[in-house]
Coordinates of C-alpha atoms in Angstrom, one line a residue:
M21 CA 1.1 -8.7 -16.8
E22 CA 2.4 -9.9 -19.7
G23 CA 3.2 -6.4 -20.8
L24 CA 5.1 -5.7 -17.6
A25 CA 7.1 -9.0 -18.0
G26 CA 8.5 -7.3 -21.4
A27 CA 9.1 -4.2 -19.7
T28 CA 12.0 -2.2 -21.1
E29 CA 14.7 0.0 -19.4
D30 CA 12.6 3.3 -20.1
E31 CA 9.6 1.6 -18.3
A32 CA 11.6 1.1 -15.1
L33 CA 13.1 4.5 -15.4
R34 CA 9.6 6.2 -15.6
R35 CA 9.0 5.2 -12.0
R36 CA 12.3 6.7 -10.5
P37 CA 11.9 10.1 -8.8
L38 CA 14.6 12.0 -10.6
R39 CA 12.1 13.6 -13.1
I40 CA 11.1 17.1 -14.2
G41 CA 8.3 17.8 -16.4
G42 CA 8.1 14.0 -17.3
R43 CA 11.6 13.8 -18.6
S44 CA 14.5 12.2 -16.6
V45 CA 17.3 14.5 -15.2
A46 CA 19.2 11.5 -13.6
W47 CA 22.1 12.3 -15.6
V48 CA 22.9 15.8 -14.0
A49 CA 24.0 14.0 -10.8
P50 CA 27.0 12.2 -12.4
L51 CA 27.8 15.2 -14.5
L52 CA 28.1 17.3 -11.6
V53 CA 30.4 15.0 -9.9
L54 CA 32.6 15.1 -13.2
A55 CA 32.4 18.9 -13.1
A56 CA 33.5 18.8 -9.5
V57 CA 36.4 16.5 -9.9
T58 CA 37.6 18.6 -13.1
V59 CA 37.5 21.8 -11.0
L60 CA 39.3 20.2 -8.2
D61 CA 42.0 18.7 -10.3
V62 CA 42.5 22.0 -12.1
A63 CA 42.5 24.1 -8.9
T64 CA 44.9 22.2 -6.9
G65 CA 47.7 22.1 -9.3
E66 CA 50.3 19.6 -10.0
R67 CA 51.0 18.6 -6.3
Y68 CA 47.6 17.1 -5.6
R69 CA 46.1 15.2 -8.7
F70 CA 42.4 14.5 -8.3
V71 CA 41.9 13.5 -11.9
S72 CA 41.6 9.6 -10.8
W73 CA 38.5 10.5 -8.7
I74 CA 36.8 10.5 -12.2
V75 CA 36.2 6.8 -11.6
L76 CA 33.4 7.6 -9.3
V77 CA 31.4 9.3 -12.1
P78 CA 30.5 6.2 -13.7
G79 CA 29.5 4.6 -10.5
T80 CA 27.0 7.4 -9.8
A81 CA 25.6 7.0 -13.3
A82 CA 24.8 3.4 -12.8
A83 CA 23.0 4.2 -9.5
V84 CA 20.4 6.5 -11.2
C85 CA 20.8 6.3 -15.0
G86 CA 20.0 4.0 -17.7
I87 CA 22.3 1.7 -19.6
W88 CA 23.1 3.6 -22.5
T89 CA 23.3 7.0 -20.4
T90 CA 25.8 5.2 -18.2
A91 CA 27.8 4.1 -20.9
A92 CA 28.0 7.4 -22.6
I93 CA 28.7 9.0 -19.3
A94 CA 31.5 6.2 -18.8
V95 CA 33.1 7.4 -22.3
L96 CA 32.9 11.0 -21.3
S97 CA 34.7 10.3 -18.2
L98 CA 37.5 8.6 -20.1
A99 CA 37.8 11.4 -22.5
T100 CA 37.9 14.0 -19.7
Y101 CA 40.6 11.9 -17.9
L102 CA 42.7 12.0 -21.1
A103 CA 42.1 15.7 -21.4
L104 CA 42.9 16.7 -18.0
D105 CA 45.9 14.3 -17.5
T106 CA 47.5 15.1 -20.8
A107 CA 47.5 18.9 -20.0
W108 CA 50.2 18.6 -17.3
P109 CA 53.8 17.7 -18.0
G110 CA 54.9 14.2 -18.1
Q111 CA 56.3 14.3 -14.6
Y112 CA 52.8 15.2 -13.2
E113 CA 50.9 12.9 -15.2
A114 CA 48.7 10.1 -13.4
G115 CA 49.6 7.8 -16.5
L116 CA 48.3 4.6 -17.8
P117 CA 47.4 2.9 -14.5
D118 CA 44.9 5.4 -13.6
F119 CA 43.5 5.4 -17.2
L120 CA 42.9 1.9 -17.0
L121 CA 41.2 2.2 -13.6
V122 CA 38.7 4.8 -14.9
G123 CA 38.1 2.6 -18.1
L124 CA 37.5 -0.6 -15.9
G125 CA 35.4 1.5 -13.7
G126 CA 33.1 2.6 -16.6
V127 CA 32.8 -1.1 -17.7
L128 CA 31.9 -2.3 -14.3
A129 CA 29.4 0.6 -13.8
T130 CA 27.6 -0.1 -17.2
L131 CA 27.3 -3.8 -16.0
A132 CA 26.2 -3.0 -12.6
C133 CA 23.5 -0.6 -14.3
V134 CA 22.2 -3.7 -16.4
I135 CA 21.8 -5.8 -13.1
R136 CA 20.0 -2.9 -11.4
L137 CA 17.5 -2.1 -14.1
R138 CA 17.0 -6.1 -14.4
R139 CA 16.1 -6.2 -10.7
E140 CA 13.9 -3.2 -10.7
R141 CA 12.0 -4.7 -13.5
G142 CA 11.6 -7.9 -11.7
M143 CA 10.5 -5.9 -8.7
L144 CA 7.9 -3.9 -10.6
H145 CA 6.4 -7.1 -12.1
M146 CA 6.1 -8.8 -8.5
R147 CA 4.4 -5.5 -7.5
D148 CA 2.2 -5.6 -10.6
I149 CA 1.2 -9.4 -9.7
A150 CA 0.3 -8.1 -6.1
D151 CA -1.7 -5.3 -7.1
T152 CA -3.4 -7.3 -9.6
T153 CA -4.3 -10.0 -7.2
R154 CA -5.4 -7.3 -4.7
R155 CA -7.8 -5.9 -7.1
T156 CA -9.1 -9.4 -7.9
V157 CA -10.0 -9.9 -4.4
L158 CA -11.2 -6.5 -3.6
R159 CA -13.8 -6.0 -6.2
P160 CA -14.9 -2.3 -7.3
L161 CA -18.1 -1.4 -5.5
P162 CA -20.4 1.4 -6.8
P163 CA -20.0 4.6 -4.6
L164 CA -23.9 4.5 -3.8
W165 CA -25.4 1.0 -3.6
A166 CA -28.5 -0.3 -2.0
G167 CA -29.1 2.7 -0.2
L168 CA -25.8 3.1 1.4
E169 CA -22.9 5.4 0.5
H170 CA -19.4 4.4 1.3
A171 CA -15.8 5.2 0.5
A172 CA -12.8 2.8 0.9
L173 CA -9.1 3.1 1.4
Y174 CA -6.6 0.6 0.8
L175 CA -2.7 1.3 1.0
S176 CA -0.1 -1.3 0.2
A177 CA 2.8 -1.6 2.7
D178 CA 6.4 -0.6 1.7
A179 CA 8.1 -2.6 -1.2
E180 CA 9.9 -4.7 1.3
A181 CA 6.7 -6.2 2.8
R182 CA 4.8 -8.7 1.1
V183 CA 1.2 -8.5 0.5
G184 CA -1.1 -8.9 3.3
G185 CA -4.5 -10.2 3.7
D186 CA -6.7 -7.0 4.4
F187 CA -10.3 -7.6 2.8
Y188 CA -13.6 -5.8 2.7
D189 CA -16.9 -6.0 0.9
M190 CA -20.6 -5.2 1.0
Q191 CA -23.4 -7.3 -0.1
P192 CA -26.7 -6.1 -0.7
G193 CA -29.7 -8.6 -0.4
P194 CA -33.2 -9.1 0.3
H195 CA -32.7 -8.9 4.1
G196 CA -30.7 -5.8 3.9
V197 CA -27.0 -4.9 3.2
R198 CA -24.1 -6.6 4.9
V199 CA -20.6 -5.2 5.2
L200 CA -17.5 -7.1 6.1
L201 CA -14.1 -5.9 6.7
G202 CA -11.3 -8.3 8.1
D203 CA -7.6 -9.1 8.5
V204 CA -6.2 -12.5 7.7
Q205 CA -3.0 -13.3 10.0
G206 CA 0.2 -13.4 8.3
K207 CA 1.2 -12.2 4.6
G208 CA 1.8 -13.6 1.2
L209 CA -0.4 -15.4 -1.2
G210 CA -1.5 -17.7 1.4
A211 CA -3.3 -14.8 3.1
V212 CA -4.8 -13.5 0.0
E213 CA -6.1 -17.0 -0.7
T214 CA -7.8 -17.2 2.6
A215 CA -9.4 -13.6 1.9
A216 CA -10.8 -14.6 -1.1
T217 CA -12.2 -17.8 0.2
L218 CA -14.1 -15.7 3.0
L219 CA -15.2 -13.1 0.8
G220 CA -16.7 -15.7 -1.5
T221 CA -18.6 -17.1 1.4
F222 CA -19.8 -13.7 2.6
R223 CA -20.9 -12.7 -0.9
E224 CA -23.3 -15.8 -1.1
A225 CA -24.3 -16.0 2.6
G226 CA -24.8 -12.2 2.9
Y227 CA -27.3 -12.3 0.1
H228 CA -29.2 -15.6 1.1
E229 CA -29.3 -15.8 4.9
T230 CA -32.0 -14.0 6.7
D231 CA -30.0 -13.5 9.8
L232 CA -26.8 -11.9 10.2
A233 CA -25.9 -14.6 12.9
A234 CA -26.2 -17.3 10.1
V235 CA -23.8 -15.2 8.1
A236 CA -21.3 -15.2 10.8
E237 CA -21.9 -18.8 11.2
R238 CA -21.2 -19.5 7.6
L239 CA -17.9 -17.5 7.6
E240 CA -16.6 -19.6 10.8
S241 CA -17.5 -22.8 9.2
R242 CA -15.9 -21.8 5.9
M243 CA -12.9 -20.6 7.8
V244 CA -12.5 -23.8 9.8
R245 CA -12.6 -25.9 6.4
H246 CA -10.1 -23.8 4.8
R247 CA -7.7 -24.3 7.6
A248 CA -8.4 -28.2 7.6
Y249 CA -7.7 -28.0 3.8
T250 CA -4.3 -26.2 3.9
A251 CA -3.3 -28.4 6.9
A252 CA -4.1 -31.6 4.6
L253 CA -1.9 -30.1 1.8
G254 CA 0.9 -30.0 4.4
R255 CA 1.2 -26.3 4.3
P256 CA 2.8 -24.3 7.0
D257 CA -0.1 -21.9 7.3
G258 CA -2.6 -24.6 8.2
D259 CA -3.3 -22.8 11.4
R260 CA -4.0 -19.4 9.9
F261 CA -6.9 -17.2 11.4
A262 CA -8.7 -14.1 10.5
T263 CA -10.0 -11.1 12.6
A264 CA -13.2 -9.7 11.1
V265 CA -16.0 -7.5 11.8
L266 CA -19.6 -8.1 10.2
I267 CA -22.0 -5.3 10.0
G268 CA -25.9 -5.6 8.9
F269 CA -28.0 -2.9 7.8
P270 CA -31.4 -4.4 8.3
A271 CA -33.7 -3.5 5.4
A272 CA -36.8 -3.2 7.9
E273 CA -35.0 -0.7 10.4
S274 CA -33.1 2.4 9.4
G275 CA -32.0 3.5 12.8
V276 CA -30.2 0.3 13.8
V277 CA -27.1 -1.7 12.8
E278 CA -26.2 -5.3 13.5
V279 CA -22.7 -6.0 14.6
V280 CA -20.8 -9.4 15.0
N281 CA -17.0 -9.0 15.8
F282 CA -14.7 -11.6 15.5
G283 CA -11.7 -10.3 17.6
H284 CA -11.3 -7.2 15.2
L285 CA -11.1 -3.5 16.1
P286 CA -14.5 -2.3 17.1
P287 CA -16.0 0.2 14.3
L288 CA -16.3 3.7 15.2
A289 CA -19.6 5.5 14.8
V290 CA -18.4 9.0 13.6
G291 CA -21.1 12.0 13.5
P292 CA -21.2 15.7 13.8
H293 CA -21.5 15.2 17.3
G294 CA -18.6 13.2 18.1
I295 CA -17.1 9.6 18.0
R296 CA -18.3 6.6 19.9
P297 CA -16.8 2.9 19.4
L298 CA -19.4 0.3 18.7
P299 CA -19.2 -2.8 21.0
A300 CA -16.1 -5.0 20.6
G301 CA -18.2 -8.4 21.7
N302 CA -15.2 -10.1 22.9
G303 CA -15.1 -12.5 20.0
V304 CA -12.4 -14.5 19.1
P305 CA -11.0 -14.6 15.3
L306 CA -12.7 -16.7 12.5
G307 CA -11.4 -20.2 12.8
L308 CA -11.1 -20.3 16.7
C309 CA -14.5 -20.0 17.7
D310 CA -14.7 -23.9 18.8
L311 CA -12.0 -22.8 21.3
V312 CA -14.5 -20.9 23.3
G313 CA -17.5 -22.7 22.6
G314 CA -19.4 -20.6 20.1
L315 CA -19.7 -17.6 17.9
P316 CA -19.5 -13.9 19.1
P317 CA -22.7 -12.4 20.1
L318 CA -24.6 -10.3 17.7
W319 CA -25.1 -6.7 19.0
R320 CA -28.0 -4.3 17.8
V321 CA -26.7 -0.8 18.0
P322 CA -28.6 2.4 17.2
L323 CA -27.0 4.4 14.5
A324 CA -28.3 8.2 13.7
A325 CA -29.0 9.2 10.1
D326 CA -25.9 11.5 10.2
E327 CA -23.4 9.0 11.7
T328 CA -20.9 7.2 9.5
L329 CA -19.3 3.6 10.5
L330 CA -15.6 3.7 10.1
L331 CA -14.1 0.2 9.8
V332 CA -10.1 0.1 9.9
S333 CA -7.5 -2.6 10.0
D334 CA -4.7 -2.6 12.5
G335 CA -2.4 -1.1 9.8
I336 CA -3.9 2.0 10.9
T337 CA -4.1 1.9 14.6
E338 CA -0.7 0.2 14.8
A339 CA 1.1 2.8 12.2
R340 CA 4.0 4.5 13.9
D341 CA 5.9 7.6 13.4
A342 CA 9.9 7.9 13.7
S343 CA 9.7 8.1 17.6
G344 CA 7.6 4.6 17.7
E345 CA 4.3 6.5 18.8
F346 CA 1.1 4.8 17.5
Y347 CA -1.1 6.9 15.2
P348 CA -3.8 8.5 17.4
L349 CA -6.8 7.7 15.1
R350 CA -9.8 8.9 17.6
A351 CA -8.1 12.0 18.8
E352 CA -7.2 12.8 15.1
L353 CA -10.9 12.4 13.9
A354 CA -12.3 14.0 16.9
R355 CA -10.4 17.2 16.2
A356 CA -11.2 17.0 12.7
I357 CA -15.1 16.5 13.4
A358 CA -14.9 19.4 15.9
A359 CA -13.5 21.9 13.3
D360 CA -15.7 20.6 10.6
P361 CA -18.7 18.4 11.2
G362 CA -19.1 17.7 7.4
R363 CA -15.9 15.5 7.6
A364 CA -18.3 12.8 8.9
E365 CA -19.2 12.1 5.4
P366 CA -17.5 8.8 4.2
R367 CA -15.4 10.1 1.4
R368 CA -14.0 13.0 3.6
L369 CA -13.7 10.8 6.5
V370 CA -11.5 8.4 4.5
R371 CA -9.5 11.1 3.1
R372 CA -8.7 12.4 6.3
V373 CA -7.6 8.9 7.6
R374 CA -5.4 8.5 4.6
E375 CA -3.8 12.0 5.1
G376 CA -3.2 11.5 8.7
V377 CA -1.7 8.0 8.5
L378 CA 0.9 8.9 5.9
R379 CA 1.8 12.2 7.6
H380 CA 2.3 10.4 10.7
T381 CA 4.4 7.8 9.2
G382 CA 6.3 9.9 6.7
G383 CA 4.8 7.6 4.0
H384 CA 6.7 4.4 5.4
L385 CA 3.7 1.8 6.0
A386 CA 4.9 -1.2 8.0
D387 CA 1.6 -3.1 7.2
D388 CA -1.2 -3.1 4.5
T389 CA -3.5 -0.2 5.5
T390 CA -7.3 -0.4 5.1
A391 CA -10.5 1.6 6.0
F392 CA -14.1 1.5 4.9
A393 CA -16.5 4.1 5.9
V394 CA -20.3 3.6 5.1
R395 CA -23.7 5.1 6.1
R396 CA -27.2 5.2 5.0
A397 CA -27.7 7.5 2.0
R398 CA -29.5 10.8 2.2
A399 CA -33.2 10.5 0.8
R400 CA -32.4 12.6 -2.2
A401 CA -29.3 10.7 -3.0
R402 CA -31.1 7.4 -2.6
A403 CA -34.2 8.3 -4.7
P404 CA -33.4 10.4 -7.8
R405 CA -36.1 12.4 -9.4
A406 CA -37.8 10.6 -12.3
P407 CA -37.4 12.1 -15.8
S408 CA -40.2 14.4 -16.8

């Protein structure tokens, strides 16, 4: 973070798209404009002078080039203006006023470039802060952990959107493995703080509590306390809540999973033979259970050995294309599984979701997008051979 605070102009330019083979070619655009103005002025003769249009060249450079490149192109534009204008007889010359216009345009373009790069560095710094915060909340998980194999997807929304509150984690313990995925209402650092609070509680309760219902109760209690805390501070997000789905893989039963759903999208069981949703449970979000008099019910659902549980945030199901159509998650997955049953494997499943969402939205995400796929590992992956 400290390094980004002192980011140079080159660092900001490295993230711009006008690059070929790792080298910037942004200078080509203003030079093409300069060449076009030159050809146009020479070709139209003395009756139509276009030499003053050279003032557009530094402005073009300011939009895509660095400071020194913009300044150099501004000087080149001024020299080209002099060469073109003095080549004509005196009565056809544009003269000193347009010369001053081109010179002033070059100065203003260079200043505009300085301001643009300063704002870009600030934006990159804020994006780095958001990414660092997100990585702190969403800790790295081993790809094969406690007999489960999994894959995760997190896509940040467009730069204009603030960081959101999507979260996920898995916690092995003596009573099995617990998985949590949720979405805190709202955006900004307050949402990230709430997500971190819930994940901390989940990691402790998921390990120590015998029953999944007790883990759910601890999460609800923590959310209520966090809301009271933020309200006592006088913050405007004191009524924040979170949707979440809590999954338990019991240690003693391999063909069953337990589900508690706090108003979240129901998980999908994806296998070679198709897709089926797990019960939604009709639960309310975390922090609101007192409004309905209790926690959501705990469901025990059979899960085949070749089925993968897919948990997603509403950033996926509410992703829209240019015409406003929602991303058809289940239909897309059903077609993919029918064509290749092996796509039910967690990594391939998450990769398919990622590609489908980005293709559907054209890469423009309106909300953070999260998916978590998990299933019991095959026996050969869970128990590697002992060394001879």
